[in-house]
Amino acid sequence: MSLIIDGVEIPIDARLDLSVSYQRLERSAMHRIGPAATAIKQTLWSGKYRVTVSGSGWYPPGLQSVDFSGAVLLASIAPLSKVGGVGDINIGADTDRRGEADYTAYAHAIMIDGNRQDAELAVAVNGDCTITPVAGASFYQVFWFPIMSLIFADPPAENTDMAGITTSWEMVGEQV
């Protein structure tokens, strides 16, 4: 599996220890109205992500060649997921997810006893998922590997530990 940041495939020796963190962002405010102080949440926008990618290994990641003055593209190796029924999950347009053979979306049926079972999945270009029903399933979970285009990020921090002969690095960015 390969992690790609703006066309640079991070070598395995630079990501022996790898972490990818997604935080969904939204701009919202909560208001209390009326004598009962009922809470109402008002959301201006949502659906963007803050992404933190960090790794360590024997070598630096090679990201000095990436131009961070503009947006960069992240092809992630960490999946996102949604749960739902056989026909009510949407995972976003095909331009927002990886399509290579090792990165195709997949589904699990979550059985009544809590176990998981692979489920057959078909994904439309717009991200609508159709799952073949599995007997005994209480719901389904669909996984996909995102491509996050237009991420604004600062150049990653890099640290080399000469005693342990290891390099660590971290990149934090947000979708535009």
Short mmCIF file of C-alpha atoms in Angstrom, two decimals:
data_model
loop_
_atom_site.label_atom_id
_atom_site.label_comp_id
_atom_site.label_asym_id
_atom_site.label_seq_id
_atom_site.Cartn_x
_atom_site.Cartn_y
_atom_site.Cartn_z
CA MET A 1 0.00 0.00 0.00
CA SER A 2 1.29 3.46 -0.80
CA LEU A 3 0.76 6.85 0.79
CA ILE A 4 1.09 9.61 -1.80
CA ILE A 5 1.44 13.30 -1.00
CA ASP A 6 1.28 15.55 -4.06
CA GLY A 7 2.77 12.90 -6.32
CA VAL A 8 5.49 11.80 -3.87
CA GLU A 9 5.09 8.19 -2.80
CA ILE A 10 6.35 7.98 0.76
CA PRO A 11 8.89 5.13 0.89
CA ILE A 12 8.12 2.29 3.29
CA ASP A 13 11.43 2.97 5.09
CA ALA A 14 10.12 6.46 5.94
CA ARG A 15 6.77 5.20 7.27
CA LEU A 16 7.59 2.10 9.29
CA ASP A 17 5.42 3.68 11.98
CA LEU A 18 2.56 5.57 10.29
CA SER A 19 -0.48 7.35 11.65
CA VAL A 20 -3.27 9.08 9.71
CA SER A 21 -5.86 11.09 11.60
CA TYR A 22 -9.05 12.59 10.15
CA GLN A 23 -11.08 15.25 11.92
CA ARG A 24 -14.32 16.33 10.29
CA LEU A 25 -14.71 20.10 10.30
CA GLU A 26 -17.80 22.25 10.36
CA ARG A 27 -18.71 25.83 11.09
CA SER A 28 -21.65 25.88 13.46
CA ALA A 29 -23.07 27.67 16.45
CA MET A 30 -25.50 26.62 19.15
CA HIS A 31 -28.25 29.02 20.17
CA ARG A 32 -30.64 28.76 23.12
CA ILE A 33 -34.11 30.12 22.56
CA GLY A 34 -37.34 30.47 24.46
CA PRO A 35 -38.10 30.17 28.16
CA ALA A 36 -36.95 26.53 28.23
CA ALA A 37 -33.60 27.51 26.70
CA THR A 38 -34.03 24.92 23.96
CA ALA A 39 -30.79 24.36 22.08
CA ILE A 40 -30.73 24.79 18.32
CA LYS A 41 -27.61 24.09 16.29
CA GLN A 42 -27.10 26.25 13.23
CA THR A 43 -24.57 24.90 10.72
CA LEU A 44 -23.12 27.11 8.03
CA TRP A 45 -21.02 24.39 6.34
CA SER A 46 -19.63 20.91 7.02
CA GLY A 47 -17.96 17.99 5.28
CA LYS A 48 -14.35 19.14 5.11
CA TYR A 49 -11.49 17.43 6.96
CA ARG A 50 -8.37 18.30 8.90
CA VAL A 51 -5.81 15.57 8.24
CA THR A 52 -2.72 14.76 10.27
CA VAL A 53 -0.22 12.34 8.76
CA SER A 54 2.83 11.33 10.74
CA GLY A 55 5.43 8.67 10.33
CA SER A 56 8.84 7.52 11.31
CA GLY A 57 11.45 5.23 9.91
CA TRP A 58 15.05 4.96 8.91
CA TYR A 59 14.86 7.68 6.23
CA PRO A 60 13.15 11.07 5.72
CA PRO A 61 9.93 10.98 3.65
CA GLY A 62 11.23 12.97 0.66
CA LEU A 63 8.68 15.75 1.01
CA GLN A 64 11.24 18.53 0.55
CA SER A 65 10.40 18.35 -3.17
CA VAL A 66 6.71 19.20 -2.58
CA ASP A 67 5.59 22.79 -3.11
CA PHE A 68 3.46 23.58 -0.05
CA SER A 69 2.79 27.17 -1.14
CA GLY A 70 -0.48 25.96 -2.67
CA ALA A 71 -2.85 23.08 -2.21
CA VAL A 72 -1.52 19.51 -2.30
CA LEU A 73 -3.16 16.16 -3.01
CA LEU A 74 -3.23 13.34 -0.46
CA ALA A 75 -3.92 9.77 -1.57
CA SER A 76 -4.42 8.08 1.78
CA ILE A 77 -3.90 4.51 2.94
CA ALA A 78 -6.17 4.94 5.98
CA PRO A 79 -9.84 4.19 5.24
CA LEU A 80 -12.90 6.17 6.20
CA SER A 81 -16.23 4.42 6.77
CA LYS A 82 -19.98 4.93 7.01
CA VAL A 83 -22.72 2.67 8.35
CA GLY A 84 -26.28 2.17 7.14
CA GLY A 85 -28.60 -0.10 5.22
CA VAL A 86 -28.16 -1.91 1.92
CA GLY A 87 -28.96 1.14 -0.23
CA ASP A 88 -28.61 4.30 1.86
CA ILE A 89 -24.83 4.84 2.10
CA ASN A 90 -23.03 7.38 -0.08
CA ILE A 91 -19.23 7.62 0.05
CA GLY A 92 -18.69 10.55 -2.31
CA ALA A 93 -17.76 10.90 -5.94
CA ASP A 94 -15.19 8.57 -7.47
CA THR A 95 -12.79 11.51 -7.76
CA ASP A 96 -12.71 11.64 -3.94
CA ARG A 97 -11.65 8.03 -3.42
CA ARG A 98 -8.81 5.86 -4.61
CA GLY A 99 -9.59 3.45 -7.41
CA GLU A 100 -6.45 1.33 -7.64
CA ALA A 101 -6.90 -2.41 -7.14
CA ASP A 102 -5.64 -2.43 -3.52
CA TYR A 103 -7.83 0.55 -2.61
CA THR A 104 -11.31 -0.29 -3.85
CA ALA A 105 -14.20 0.31 -1.49
CA TYR A 106 -15.45 -2.72 0.43
CA ALA A 107 -18.31 -3.57 2.79
CA HIS A 108 -18.94 -5.62 5.91
CA ALA A 109 -22.26 -6.90 7.15
CA ILE A 110 -22.51 -6.40 10.91
CA MET A 111 -24.32 -9.47 12.15
CA ILE A 112 -26.86 -9.58 14.96
CA ASP A 113 -24.28 -11.35 17.18
CA GLY A 114 -21.76 -8.52 16.54
CA ASN A 115 -19.52 -10.48 14.17
CA ARG A 116 -18.58 -9.14 10.74
CA GLN A 117 -18.96 -10.79 7.38
CA ASP A 118 -17.79 -9.57 3.97
CA ALA A 119 -20.64 -8.21 1.85
CA GLU A 120 -20.78 -7.67 -1.89
CA LEU A 121 -20.63 -3.98 -2.77
CA ALA A 122 -21.30 -1.97 -5.92
CA VAL A 123 -20.46 1.74 -5.94
CA ALA A 124 -21.84 4.20 -8.50
CA VAL A 125 -19.73 7.06 -9.87
CA ASN A 126 -21.51 9.50 -7.52
CA GLY A 127 -20.74 7.28 -4.50
CA ASP A 128 -24.15 5.67 -3.99
CA CYS A 129 -23.52 2.21 -2.55
CA THR A 130 -25.60 -0.88 -3.21
CA ILE A 131 -24.90 -3.80 -0.89
CA THR A 132 -26.15 -7.32 -1.52
CA PRO A 133 -28.16 -8.22 1.61
CA VAL A 134 -26.64 -10.78 3.97
CA ALA A 135 -29.01 -12.95 6.03
CA GLY A 136 -28.76 -12.09 9.72
CA ALA A 137 -27.16 -8.67 9.22
CA SER A 138 -28.39 -5.82 11.41
CA PHE A 139 -26.58 -3.12 9.40
CA TYR A 140 -23.65 -2.60 7.01
CA GLN A 141 -20.36 -0.69 7.06
CA VAL A 142 -18.67 0.60 3.91
CA PHE A 143 -14.96 1.48 3.85
CA TRP A 144 -13.11 3.58 1.26
CA PHE A 145 -9.68 5.13 0.87
CA PRO A 146 -9.96 8.88 0.30
CA ILE A 147 -8.17 11.12 -2.12
CA MET A 148 -8.19 14.52 -0.51
CA SER A 149 -7.47 17.10 -3.12
CA LEU A 150 -6.77 20.70 -2.37
CA ILE A 151 -5.32 20.35 1.10
CA PHE A 152 -3.54 23.39 2.44
CA ALA A 153 -0.68 22.24 4.64
CA ASP A 154 2.49 23.66 6.04
CA PRO A 155 5.67 21.80 5.12
CA PRO A 156 6.02 18.83 7.44
CA ALA A 157 8.11 18.99 10.57
CA GLU A 158 10.99 16.51 10.36
CA ASN A 159 13.14 15.26 13.23
CA THR A 160 16.20 13.02 13.04
CA ASP A 161 17.33 11.09 16.11
CA MET A 162 21.01 10.39 15.48
CA ALA A 163 21.30 8.05 18.48
CA GLY A 164 18.47 5.81 17.29
CA ILE A 165 19.13 6.50 13.61
CA THR A 166 15.45 7.24 13.00
CA THR A 167 13.60 10.09 11.35
CA SER A 168 10.10 11.20 12.28
CA TRP A 169 7.84 13.61 10.44
CA GLU A 170 4.35 15.11 10.63
CA MET A 171 2.12 16.99 8.20
CA VAL A 172 -1.13 18.73 9.16
CA GLY A 173 -3.49 20.11 6.55
CA GLU A 174 -7.10 21.05 5.88
CA GLN A 175 -9.28 20.58 2.84
CA VAL A 176 -10.02 23.78 0.95
#
